[in-house]
Amino acid sequence: MTRPLQLHPDRLFPADKTSRDIARRLYESVVNLPIISPHGHTDPSWFADNQPFGNPADLLIKPDHYVFRMLYSQGVPLQSLGIPGREGTPAETDPRAIWQKFAEHYYLFRGTPSRMWLDTVFHDVFELDVALDGDTAELYYERIDSWLKKPEFTPRALFERFNIEVIATTESPLDQLPHHQKILDSGWGGRVITAYRPDPVLDPEFEGFADNLRKLAEITGEDTGNYAGYLAALRNRRAYFKKFGATSTDHGHATATTANLSRSEAEALFNRVAGGDASAEDAELFRGQMLTEMARMSIEDGLVMQIHPGSVRNHNAWLFDHYGRDKGADIPSRTDYVHALQPLLDAVGNEPDLTIILFTLDETSYSRELAPLAGHYPALKLGPAWWFHDSPEGMRRFREQITETAGFYNTVGFNDDTRAFLSIPARHDVARRMDCNWLAQLVTEHRLPEDEAFEVAQDLSYNLAKKAYKL
Amino acid sequence: MTRPLQLHPDRLFPADKTSRDIARRLYESVVNLPIISPHGHTDPSWFADNQPFGNPADLLIKPDHYVFRMLYSQGVPLQSLGIPGREGTPAETDPRAIWQKFAEHYYLFRGTPSRMWLDTVFHDVFELDVALDGDTAELYYERIDSWLKKPEFTPRALFERFNIEVIATTESPLDQLPHHQKILDSGWGGRVITAYRPDPVLDPEFEGFADNLRKLAEITGEDTGNYAGYLAALRNRRAYFKKFGATSTDHGHATATTANLSRSEAEALFNRVAGGDASAEDAELFRGQMLTEMARMSIEDGLVMQIHPGSVRNHNAWLFDHYGRDKGADIPSRTDYVHALQPLLDAVGNEPDLTIILFTLDETSYSRELAPLAGHYPALKLGPAWWFHDSPEGMRRFREQITETAGFYNTVGFNDDTRAFLSIPARHDVARRMDCNWLAQLVTEHRLPEDEAFEVAQDLSYNLAKKAYKL
Amino acid sequence: MTRPLQLHPDRLFPADKTSRDIARRLYESVVNLPIISPHGHTDPSWFADNQPFGNPADLLIKPDHYVFRMLYSQGVPLQSLGIPGREGTPAETDPRAIWQKFAEHYYLFRGTPSRMWLDTVFHDVFELDVALDGDTAELYYERIDSWLKKPEFTPRALFERFNIEVIATTESPLDQLPHHQKILDSGWGGRVITAYRPDPVLDPEFEGFADNLRKLAEITGEDTGNYAGYLAALRNRRAYFKKFGATSTDHGHATATTANLSRSEAEALFNRVAGGDASAEDAELFRGQMLTEMARMSIEDGLVMQIHPGSVRNHNAWLFDHYGRDKGADIPSRTDYVHALQPLLDAVGNEPDLTIILFTLDETSYSRELAPLAGHYPALKLGPAWWFHDSPEGMRRFREQITETAGFYNTVGFNDDTRAFLSIPARHDVARRMDCNWLAQLVTEHRLPEDEAFEVAQDLSYNLAKKAYKL
C-alpha cells in the first residue's frame, strides 16, 4: 500500500488559527521573493558546464552527509551506499541498489529537516505524489533518473526556475576559479560568485599546509617564506577573488580563538609555523592571529568576514582512516566567544564599516554571548541557525534566544550553506516559514504590530542578506 | 473546605483543539500497551516475598528524595520526616505525624512532576477524590494505610494490575541475587530481571572498594589481585547476572571520561588502584578505562551498556556527614561528551552489534553533542530525559533538541529509573502523553503524516525499549 | 503616515482562546496589586528633592544602556546620543536632535523588551497614541518635555501613581545616605529604602579600592588596616544601612567563586590585599571569602543576601577607555555554580533562617545547577530572570526550566533592577503577564487546578517578594 506524498500549504505554521492566518499572510508576502544564497558549497562547474546531473544516488545520497550519517548510525555500512573505503574496499556500484537501501530506511528521517527538504524536492521538482519507501523506490528512481536528463533539469535551468538572484560558492585561495571564469565568459545571466575560504593557507594543521604556502607563492609571485610576503599573497588573492564577484571570506576554525600580536611576535610565530615546527599551541595562536589579520584586510577591501567555529572535525578516527573526511563525523563542541573574540574585537570591533558574521554550533551561546556581543559591537552580526541547527526547532530557538537582545537588525537573513543544489528552494522555504511563524507569534501576542511584521518578513527573507553581504 | 482531586483525561495535551484531538487519538492507541521498565531501582524482595507494603510514610515519603529535598529546601527538618541522623538524632517515629507534615507542605510541589505522579497514585491506586492538604491528611492516611493491607495491594498484585511486562532492578556484582532466585523458584509469572551495576567494584573511590574487590574474589574464585583475574571476575559476574535475566549494565560515574590504555598501562594502573594508593587522577582514569573494558565485554556477551554521568554526589557535606547519602543533595554539573567519549568510541564506536545508551543531566549536550554523536555512531543510542529532567518540560526539551539530528530511532523509549513502585504507571503515562503531545505538534505543523505518527507512538511507548534493551 | 500606538489588553497572553481566557482571569486578580521593588537602581535624590525630571533625552535615552547599546551596535556614534568621550570629544547637546536620532532608529527595537517598556511608558504615562518614528519624534518630544514639568509628573507623584508599596535603591557602604535621610525627614509617606552593595570595599580590583578602605575607616572609626577592624567596619555599615530600611545586601562579582578559609588564612589574604600587592588569584579568592563572611553577617543581622555573578564588565576596551563604564559593553559568560558555591554552602547552606538569592546570566545553569541547588539547600532561593533575560522569552525560559525542580516557593517574585524609573510599572506588568501566561498553560494542560493558580499568581506578583526580602 503506497502512502500519499503531500506538502501541506500551512506546514510549519502555528496550530492556533489566529496565529496561522497571520503567518500565512506574512508568508504570502515573501514566498515569491528571489533567493539570495550568500554562503554555500555548490559546485561552480555545474553552472559553467551545464551538463545534466548524474543518477539519483549520485545526486541525492552520496554527497549528502546528513543522509548517510543517519543511515550509518543505524548500522547501514557506507559501502552499501556506494561510498568506497580508502583501501579499495569494494562499494556498491549499482545506483538502483543504493537507492533501494536508502528508501527502505527513509523512515529513519521522520521528524528531521532532511525528510522535509527531500520530500519537497521529490514533490516540487520531480512531481512525485506517493511517499518514498521500499515499495516505491523503483518508481522514484525511474522518475528522477529520467527527468534529470531533460533540458529543464540542467543546472542553469534549475537555477533560473529556483528564482536564485545570486549564489556564492566557496573556494580556496589556491583555486584559479576557472569555472567562474567560464560562467562569466558564457554570457549566461545567472549570478554565481565565489567566496574566499583561506583555511588551507591559514591553518598550519590543514593537510598539505607547507605545499599550500608554496603554491600560494607561485600563484601570486609573492615570497610566502616571510610574513610580509605571506600577507601580501593573501591580499593578492582577495583582490583576485573580488574580480569574480566575491564579497565575503569564510573561516572554519575549530574554536573562536583570536589573537592580536605585535608585528614582531606575529612574524616570529609565522616563522615557526612556516618552518614546519609549530606546536599545537602555535597553530591555534596562528589561526587566531590570522583572523585578526583577515579582519584588517576586510577593513581595507570591504570583504565581509564569516567565522564558523565549534566543530570537532573527523571525530571518528576509524572512519576517517578508512573513508576519509566529510562522512558525517564532525561533532560540535562547547564554544566560548566572549573571551576568545576579545583580541579581535579589541582590534576592530568598533569599526562601523566592517562586518563580521558569527555562526555557532553551541546554542548555549545565543542568549548568553552572541546576542549581547552583536547587540553592542558595531562590527558584529549574527549568522542564521547553522548546520545541525538549520531546522525548524533550531530556527525557533535562534529567534527566541537572539531577538530580545540583538533585535532583528543584527542578524543577516538566511543562508543555506549546502552542496545539495536541488534542496536550496526547500531550505529557504523552511527559513521563511519559520520566520513568519515567529513573527506571527509576536503579532498574536501583541508584541509587534502586524504592519511592522510585514516589513520584518521582507527584511529577513531578502533585504538583510543583500545588505549584510553587500550583494 | 476540601478541594476535589481530579485527573483530567486531556492532561499534558496541547491547548489547541486540532493538536489536542490528534494527541488524544495517538494516546488512545498506546495507553493500554504493557509497561516495559528496563531500568529502575525497585526492591526485588517486594516481588520475592510479596508482603504488604508498610504505612503511607514509609512507602511514599521516606524513600523518595524528590519529596524530602523539596521539604528540606523550605526549612522542614529531616527528622520531622522520620529520617534519623547518623549520630542517633531522634527522628519522628509516628507515621501519621510525618504524613501530616508532608500534607501541610504539599502546595510546595505545585508545578512539579512529583505532584503529578503522587496525585495519579492517590487517584488511580487509592481512589481518593479530594486533594491532599493539611485538612485531608488524616483521611488520606487512613485510606492508604488500610488499603495497603488488602491482598490486591501486594507487590505482585500491583505488578499485574500495572500491566508490567518486564521490570529490571539494579544490583551490584557482589549481590548473589537471592530475591531474583526466589522469584524464579516461586513459579509466579511476573518478569523481574536484574541489571549489572558494577560501580562498587569499578570505582576506586567507592566506599569500601578494597573490601569489594576481596568479596568479588571470594564470590568468583578469581584472583582480583591482578588485572587479568579482576577482568575474569567481572566477566564471571556478568554471566551470573545473565542467568537472572540481565540484559544490561549500568554505570553511574561522575563524568563521561573514558580511556583506552594499552594492556600494560591498564595493568599498571590497576595495580596502583588495587594497592590503594591511587590518586584522584588515577581513579578517574581507571573508571574511564573500565568503561571501555565493559564495552568490550558487552561485545562478547551482548549486554547493553548504560552510561549515566554528570552528578556531583553528596554536594552537601554537612548533610552527608549527619544523614548519609541519597538525601537529595546530588547536583548535576556541566558534562562534556564529545571529548570524554572519544577513547571509548575509538575503540568500539563503530560496532553495529554493540548498544551503548547515553544519559545526561546537562541538557546543553542534547543538541550540541549527544544528538550529533548518536546520529552518527552505530554503537550509540540516547536514553530518555533523566532524573531532574524526567518531567513534562524536560521531555519536551529532549524531543525538541534531539529529534531533528538523531531522529526517533536513535532513542530507546522511556525508562522510569525509580524506586517508587506505585508511581511507575504514572511515570510511563506522563512519558506517553508527552510523546503524543510532541507527535501531535509535528502532525499539526505538517512535519509528519498522521499515519506515521501512530507508528512512532507505538515505537516510543513500547517497541524501542524492547529492542534497545533486548527484552 | 503615522501609525497608531496601541497596547492590547491581551498582550503577552497565549494565542489559544482557552488559555488566554485563563491568563486574563489570573491577570485581573493581580493587575492592581501594589508594586514591591526590592532591588533596583533608581536615584534616591529624585524622591528626596522631588524636582521635575529633565528633558526626554536626559530621562529616557542617556541613562539607558539597553537603548544606546542597540543604537551603537548599528553604527550610531555615542556622541550623537549626547554621550561625551572622556577626552572631551564634543557630544550632541541639543536634546531634540538626540531624540530625533533615537526615533529614527526606533525600528531596531522591534521584538525587544525595550520596545515594550518604552511603548508602555509613552502610552500609559504620556498618553501618546501614535507610534514613535522619525516623523513623530517632534510630537513626542513636545509632549514628554512639557508634561514632565507638570506637578503630577514629579518623582513622588509618579511613585504614588505607580502604586509602589516599597522601592529599594542600591548604595555603597561609603555612602552616608543623605537622600534617604532627607526622605525620612520630609514626612512623605513613600517607602524608599536602601540596599547594601559593598563591592567597592570587598573587591580588591574595584577602582580606588585602597582609598575606599581608608574612607571606610574614617566613616566607621574602625581600623581597616587589619582584618578584624575591616570586618567590624563592614558590620558597622550594615547596621547603619539597616537604620535606613535596608533588608538586603547585593554582590556583583564576575564569578560565583566562594571560599571558606581559616581565620589565619583569611587574615594573611586580607593583608596582601589591603597592602596592594594582591595577585589576580588573591583578588578572586578574597571576593570569594568575603561572600562567605557576608553570609555569616547575614545570619547575625538578618540581611538577605543577593549574588549576581557572571558578567564580564567593560568587555570593549576601546569604549571603556574613551567613554567609561556602563556603556552597554558588559557581556555575560559561562558561570559555574555547583562547584563555585560549595565553600559557601558548606559554611552556611543549611541555615534555615538565612536567605541567599542567586541570579544568573547563564541560562544553562537554570535546570542543571540552580534549580537543583535551590530545591535542596534551605538557605538558597532563586532570583528572577535577570538583565538580558528580563524579557518575555527570558521569563518563559526561567519558569520552564526552574519550576519542575525548584517549584514556585524557592523563587522570590520579580524585581526590576532598573534605573529607568518610568518603566517600573511596565516591567512589573510584563512579569505579571508572563507569570499568568505560564500559569494559564499549566492550568490548560491540567497540570495545576485553576484555584491553586490564583494563589500562585498572588504569590509571584506580591507575596514572595515581600517574604523573601522581609518587606
JSON list of N, CA and C in Angstrom, two decimals, chain B residues 312-348:
[
{"chain": "B", "resi": 312, "resn": "VAL", "atom": "N", "xyz": [27.20, 15.43, 40.66]},
{"chain": "B", "resi": 312, "resn": "VAL", "atom": "CA", "xyz": [28.10, 15.62, 41.79]},
{"chain": "B", "resi": 312, "resn": "VAL", "atom": "C", "xyz": [27.38, 15.06, 43.01]},
{"chain": "B", "resi": 313, "resn": "ARG", "atom": "N", "xyz": [27.81, 13.89, 43.45]},
{"chain": "B", "resi": 313, "resn": "ARG", "atom": "CA", "xyz": [27.11, 13.20, 44.54]},
{"chain": "B", "resi": 313, "resn": "ARG", "atom": "C", "xyz": [27.43, 13.86, 45.88]},
{"chain": "B", "resi": 314, "resn": "ASN", "atom": "N", "xyz": [26.44, 13.88, 46.75]},
{"chain": "B", "resi": 314, "resn": "ASN", "atom": "CA", "xyz": [26.64, 14.32, 48.14]},
{"chain": "B", "resi": 314, "resn": "ASN", "atom": "C", "xyz": [27.26, 15.72, 48.21]},
{"chain": "B", "resi": 315, "resn": "HIS", "atom": "N", "xyz": [26.66, 16.64, 47.47]},
{"chain": "B", "resi": 315, "resn": "HIS", "atom": "CA", "xyz": [27.17, 18.01, 47.41]},
{"chain": "B", "resi": 315, "resn": "HIS", "atom": "C", "xyz": [27.14, 18.67, 48.78]},
{"chain": "B", "resi": 316, "resn": "ASN", "atom": "N", "xyz": [26.20, 18.31, 49.57]},
{"chain": "B", "resi": 316, "resn": "ASN", "atom": "CA", "xyz": [26.02, 18.93, 50.89]},
{"chain": "B", "resi": 316, "resn": "ASN", "atom": "C", "xyz": [26.80, 18.14, 51.94]},
{"chain": "B", "resi": 317, "resn": "ALA", "atom": "N", "xyz": [27.99, 18.62, 52.25]},
{"chain": "B", "resi": 317, "resn": "ALA", "atom": "CA", "xyz": [28.90, 17.85, 53.12]},
{"chain": "B", "resi": 317, "resn": "ALA", "atom": "C", "xyz": [28.30, 17.65, 54.52]},
{"chain": "B", "resi": 318, "resn": "TRP", "atom": "N", "xyz": [27.71, 18.70, 55.05]},
{"chain": "B", "resi": 318, "resn": "TRP", "atom": "CA", "xyz": [27.13, 18.60, 56.39]},
{"chain": "B", "resi": 318, "resn": "TRP", "atom": "C", "xyz": [26.01, 17.56, 56.42]},
{"chain": "B", "resi": 319, "resn": "LEU", "atom": "N", "xyz": [25.17, 17.61, 55.41]},
{"chain": "B", "resi": 319, "resn": "LEU", "atom": "CA", "xyz": [24.06, 16.67, 55.36]},
{"chain": "B", "resi": 319, "resn": "LEU", "atom": "C", "xyz": [24.57, 15.24, 55.22]},
{"chain": "B", "resi": 320, "resn": "PHE", "atom": "N", "xyz": [25.60, 15.08, 54.39]},
{"chain": "B", "resi": 320, "resn": "PHE", "atom": "CA", "xyz": [26.17, 13.75, 54.20]},
{"chain": "B", "resi": 320, "resn": "PHE", "atom": "C", "xyz": [26.75, 13.24, 55.52]},
{"chain": "B", "resi": 321, "resn": "ASP", "atom": "N", "xyz": [27.47, 14.11, 56.22]},
{"chain": "B", "resi": 321, "resn": "ASP", "atom": "CA", "xyz": [28.05, 13.69, 57.50]},
{"chain": "B", "resi": 321, "resn": "ASP", "atom": "C", "xyz": [26.98, 13.30, 58.50]},
{"chain": "B", "resi": 322, "resn": "HIS", "atom": "N", "xyz": [25.86, 14.03, 58.50]},
{"chain": "B", "resi": 322, "resn": "HIS", "atom": "CA", "xyz": [24.85, 13.80, 59.53]},
{"chain": "B", "resi": 322, "resn": "HIS", "atom": "C", "xyz": [23.74, 12.83, 59.13]},
{"chain": "B", "resi": 323, "resn": "TYR", "atom": "N", "xyz": [23.47, 12.73, 57.82]},
{"chain": "B", "resi": 323, "resn": "TYR", "atom": "CA", "xyz": [22.33, 11.88, 57.41]},
{"chain": "B", "resi": 323, "resn": "TYR", "atom": "C", "xyz": [22.69, 10.83, 56.37]},
{"chain": "B", "resi": 324, "resn": "GLY", "atom": "N", "xyz": [23.91, 10.91, 55.79]},
{"chain": "B", "resi": 324, "resn": "GLY", "atom": "CA", "xyz": [24.29, 9.90, 54.82]},
{"chain": "B", "resi": 324, "resn": "GLY", "atom": "C", "xyz": [23.92, 10.26, 53.40]},
{"chain": "B", "resi": 325, "resn": "ARG", "atom": "N", "xyz": [24.10, 9.31, 52.49]},
{"chain": "B", "resi": 325, "resn": "ARG", "atom": "CA", "xyz": [23.92, 9.55, 51.05]},
{"chain": "B", "resi": 325, "resn": "ARG", "atom": "C", "xyz": [22.45, 9.51, 50.64]},
{"chain": "B", "resi": 326, "resn": "ASP", "atom": "N", "xyz": [22.19, 9.93, 49.41]},
{"chain": "B", "resi": 326, "resn": "ASP", "atom": "CA", "xyz": [20.84, 9.85, 48.82]},
{"chain": "B", "resi": 326, "resn": "ASP", "atom": "C", "xyz": [19.80, 10.63, 49.62]},
{"chain": "B", "resi": 327, "resn": "LYS", "atom": "N", "xyz": [20.18, 11.83, 50.00]},
{"chain": "B", "resi": 327, "resn": "LYS", "atom": "CA", "xyz": [19.23, 12.68, 50.73]},
{"chain": "B", "resi": 327, "resn": "LYS", "atom": "C", "xyz": [18.86, 13.90, 49.89]},
{"chain": "B", "resi": 328, "resn": "GLY", "atom": "N", "xyz": [18.93, 13.76, 48.59]},
{"chain": "B", "resi": 328, "resn": "GLY", "atom": "CA", "xyz": [18.51, 14.85, 47.71]},
{"chain": "B", "resi": 328, "resn": "GLY", "atom": "C", "xyz": [19.58, 15.88, 47.44]},
{"chain": "B", "resi": 329, "resn": "ALA", "atom": "N", "xyz": [20.83, 15.56, 47.78]},
{"chain": "B", "resi": 329, "resn": "ALA", "atom": "CA", "xyz": [21.90, 16.54, 47.63]},
{"chain": "B", "resi": 329, "resn": "ALA", "atom": "C", "xyz": [22.85, 16.20, 46.48]},
{"chain": "B", "resi": 330, "resn": "ASP", "atom": "N", "xyz": [22.41, 15.39, 45.54]},
{"chain": "B", "resi": 330, "resn": "ASP", "atom": "CA", "xyz": [23.20, 15.15, 44.34]},
{"chain": "B", "resi": 330, "resn": "ASP", "atom": "C", "xyz": [22.83, 16.23, 43.33]},
{"chain": "B", "resi": 331, "resn": "ILE", "atom": "N", "xyz": [23.83, 16.96, 42.85]},
{"chain": "B", "resi": 331, "resn": "ILE", "atom": "CA", "xyz": [23.58, 18.12, 41.98]},
{"chain": "B", "resi": 331, "resn": "ILE", "atom": "C", "xyz": [24.27, 17.90, 40.63]},
{"chain": "B", "resi": 332, "resn": "PRO", "atom": "N", "xyz": [23.55, 18.10, 39.55]},
{"chain": "B", "resi": 332, "resn": "PRO", "atom": "CA", "xyz": [24.19, 17.94, 38.23]},
{"chain": "B", "resi": 332, "resn": "PRO", "atom": "C", "xyz": [25.27, 18.98, 38.00]},
{"chain": "B", "resi": 333, "resn": "SER", "atom": "N", "xyz": [26.19, 18.64, 37.11]},
{"chain": "B", "resi": 333, "resn": "SER", "atom": "CA", "xyz": [27.14, 19.67, 36.68]},
{"chain": "B", "resi": 333, "resn": "SER", "atom": "C", "xyz": [27.43, 19.51, 35.21]},
{"chain": "B", "resi": 334, "resn": "ARG", "atom": "N", "xyz": [28.06, 20.51, 34.66]},
{"chain": "B", "resi": 334, "resn": "ARG", "atom": "CA", "xyz": [28.40, 20.55, 33.24]},
{"chain": "B", "resi": 334, "resn": "ARG", "atom": "C", "xyz": [29.12, 19.27, 32.84]},
{"chain": "B", "resi": 335, "resn": "THR", "atom": "N", "xyz": [28.72, 18.66, 31.75]},
{"chain": "B", "resi": 335, "resn": "THR", "atom": "CA", "xyz": [29.28, 17.38, 31.35]},
{"chain": "B", "resi": 335, "resn": "THR", "atom": "C", "xyz": [29.69, 17.43, 29.89]},
{"chain": "B", "resi": 336, "resn": "ASP", "atom": "N", "xyz": [30.94, 17.13, 29.63]},
{"chain": "B", "resi": 336, "resn": "ASP", "atom": "CA", "xyz": [31.45, 17.02, 28.27]},
{"chain": "B", "resi": 336, "resn": "ASP", "atom": "C", "xyz": [31.32, 15.58, 27.80]},
{"chain": "B", "resi": 337, "resn": "TYR", "atom": "N", "xyz": [30.80, 15.41, 26.59]},
{"chain": "B", "resi": 337, "resn": "TYR", "atom": "CA", "xyz": [30.75, 14.08, 25.99]},
{"chain": "B", "resi": 337, "resn": "TYR", "atom": "C", "xyz": [31.68, 13.97, 24.79]},
{"chain": "B", "resi": 338, "resn": "VAL", "atom": "N", "xyz": [31.76, 15.04, 24.03]},
{"chain": "B", "resi": 338, "resn": "VAL", "atom": "CA", "xyz": [32.41, 14.94, 22.72]},
{"chain": "B", "resi": 338, "resn": "VAL", "atom": "C", "xyz": [33.89, 14.58, 22.85]},
{"chain": "B", "resi": 339, "resn": "HIS", "atom": "N", "xyz": [34.56, 15.12, 23.85]},
{"chain": "B", "resi": 339, "resn": "HIS", "atom": "CA", "xyz": [35.95, 14.75, 24.06]},
{"chain": "B", "resi": 339, "resn": "HIS", "atom": "C", "xyz": [36.06, 13.53, 24.98]},
{"chain": "B", "resi": 340, "resn": "ALA", "atom": "N", "xyz": [35.22, 13.50, 26.00]},
{"chain": "B", "resi": 340, "resn": "ALA", "atom": "CA", "xyz": [35.34, 12.45, 27.02]},
{"chain": "B", "resi": 340, "resn": "ALA", "atom": "C", "xyz": [35.10, 11.07, 26.45]},
{"chain": "B", "resi": 341, "resn": "LEU", "atom": "N", "xyz": [34.18, 10.96, 25.51]},
{"chain": "B", "resi": 341, "resn": "LEU", "atom": "CA", "xyz": [33.84, 9.63, 24.98]},
{"chain": "B", "resi": 341, "resn": "LEU", "atom": "C", "xyz": [34.77, 9.18, 23.86]},
{"chain": "B", "resi": 342, "resn": "GLN", "atom": "N", "xyz": [35.65, 10.07, 23.39]},
{"chain": "B", "resi": 342, "resn": "GLN", "atom": "CA", "xyz": [36.43, 9.72, 22.21]},
{"chain": "B", "resi": 342, "resn": "GLN", "atom": "C", "xyz": [37.22, 8.42, 22.36]},
{"chain": "B", "resi": 343, "resn": "PRO", "atom": "N", "xyz": [37.92, 8.21, 23.48]},
{"chain": "B", "resi": 343, "resn": "PRO", "atom": "CA", "xyz": [38.66, 6.94, 23.59]},
{"chain": "B", "resi": 343, "resn": "PRO", "atom": "C", "xyz": [37.74, 5.71, 23.49]},
{"chain": "B", "resi": 344, "resn": "LEU", "atom": "N", "xyz": [36.62, 5.77, 24.13]},
{"chain": "B", "resi": 344, "resn": "LEU", "atom": "CA", "xyz": [35.67, 4.65, 24.06]},
{"chain": "B", "resi": 344, "resn": "LEU", "atom": "C", "xyz": [35.19, 4.45, 22.63]},
{"chain": "B", "resi": 345, "resn": "LEU", "atom": "N", "xyz": [34.84, 5.55, 21.99]},
{"chain": "B", "resi": 345, "resn": "LEU", "atom": "CA", "xyz": [34.29, 5.45, 20.64]},
{"chain": "B", "resi": 345, "resn": "LEU", "atom": "C", "xyz": [35.37, 5.03, 19.65]},
{"chain": "B", "resi": 346, "resn": "ASP", "atom": "N", "xyz": [36.60, 5.47, 19.86]},
{"chain": "B", "resi": 346, "resn": "ASP", "atom": "CA", "xyz": [37.68, 4.99, 19.01]},
{"chain": "B", "resi": 346, "resn": "ASP", "atom": "C", "xyz": [37.78, 3.47, 19.09]},
{"chain": "B", "resi": 347, "resn": "ALA", "atom": "N", "xyz": [37.55, 2.96, 20.30]},
{"chain": "B", "resi": 347, "resn": "ALA", "atom": "CA", "xyz": [37.70, 1.52, 20.49]},
{"chain": "B", "resi": 347, "resn": "ALA", "atom": "C", "xyz": [36.51, 0.72, 19.95]},
{"chain": "B", "resi": 348, "resn": "VAL", "atom": "N", "xyz": [35.30, 1.20, 20.19]},
{"chain": "B", "resi": 348, "resn": "VAL", "atom": "CA", "xyz": [34.14, 0.35, 19.91]},
{"chain": "B", "resi": 348, "resn": "VAL", "atom": "C", "xyz": [32.99, 1.08, 19.22]}
]
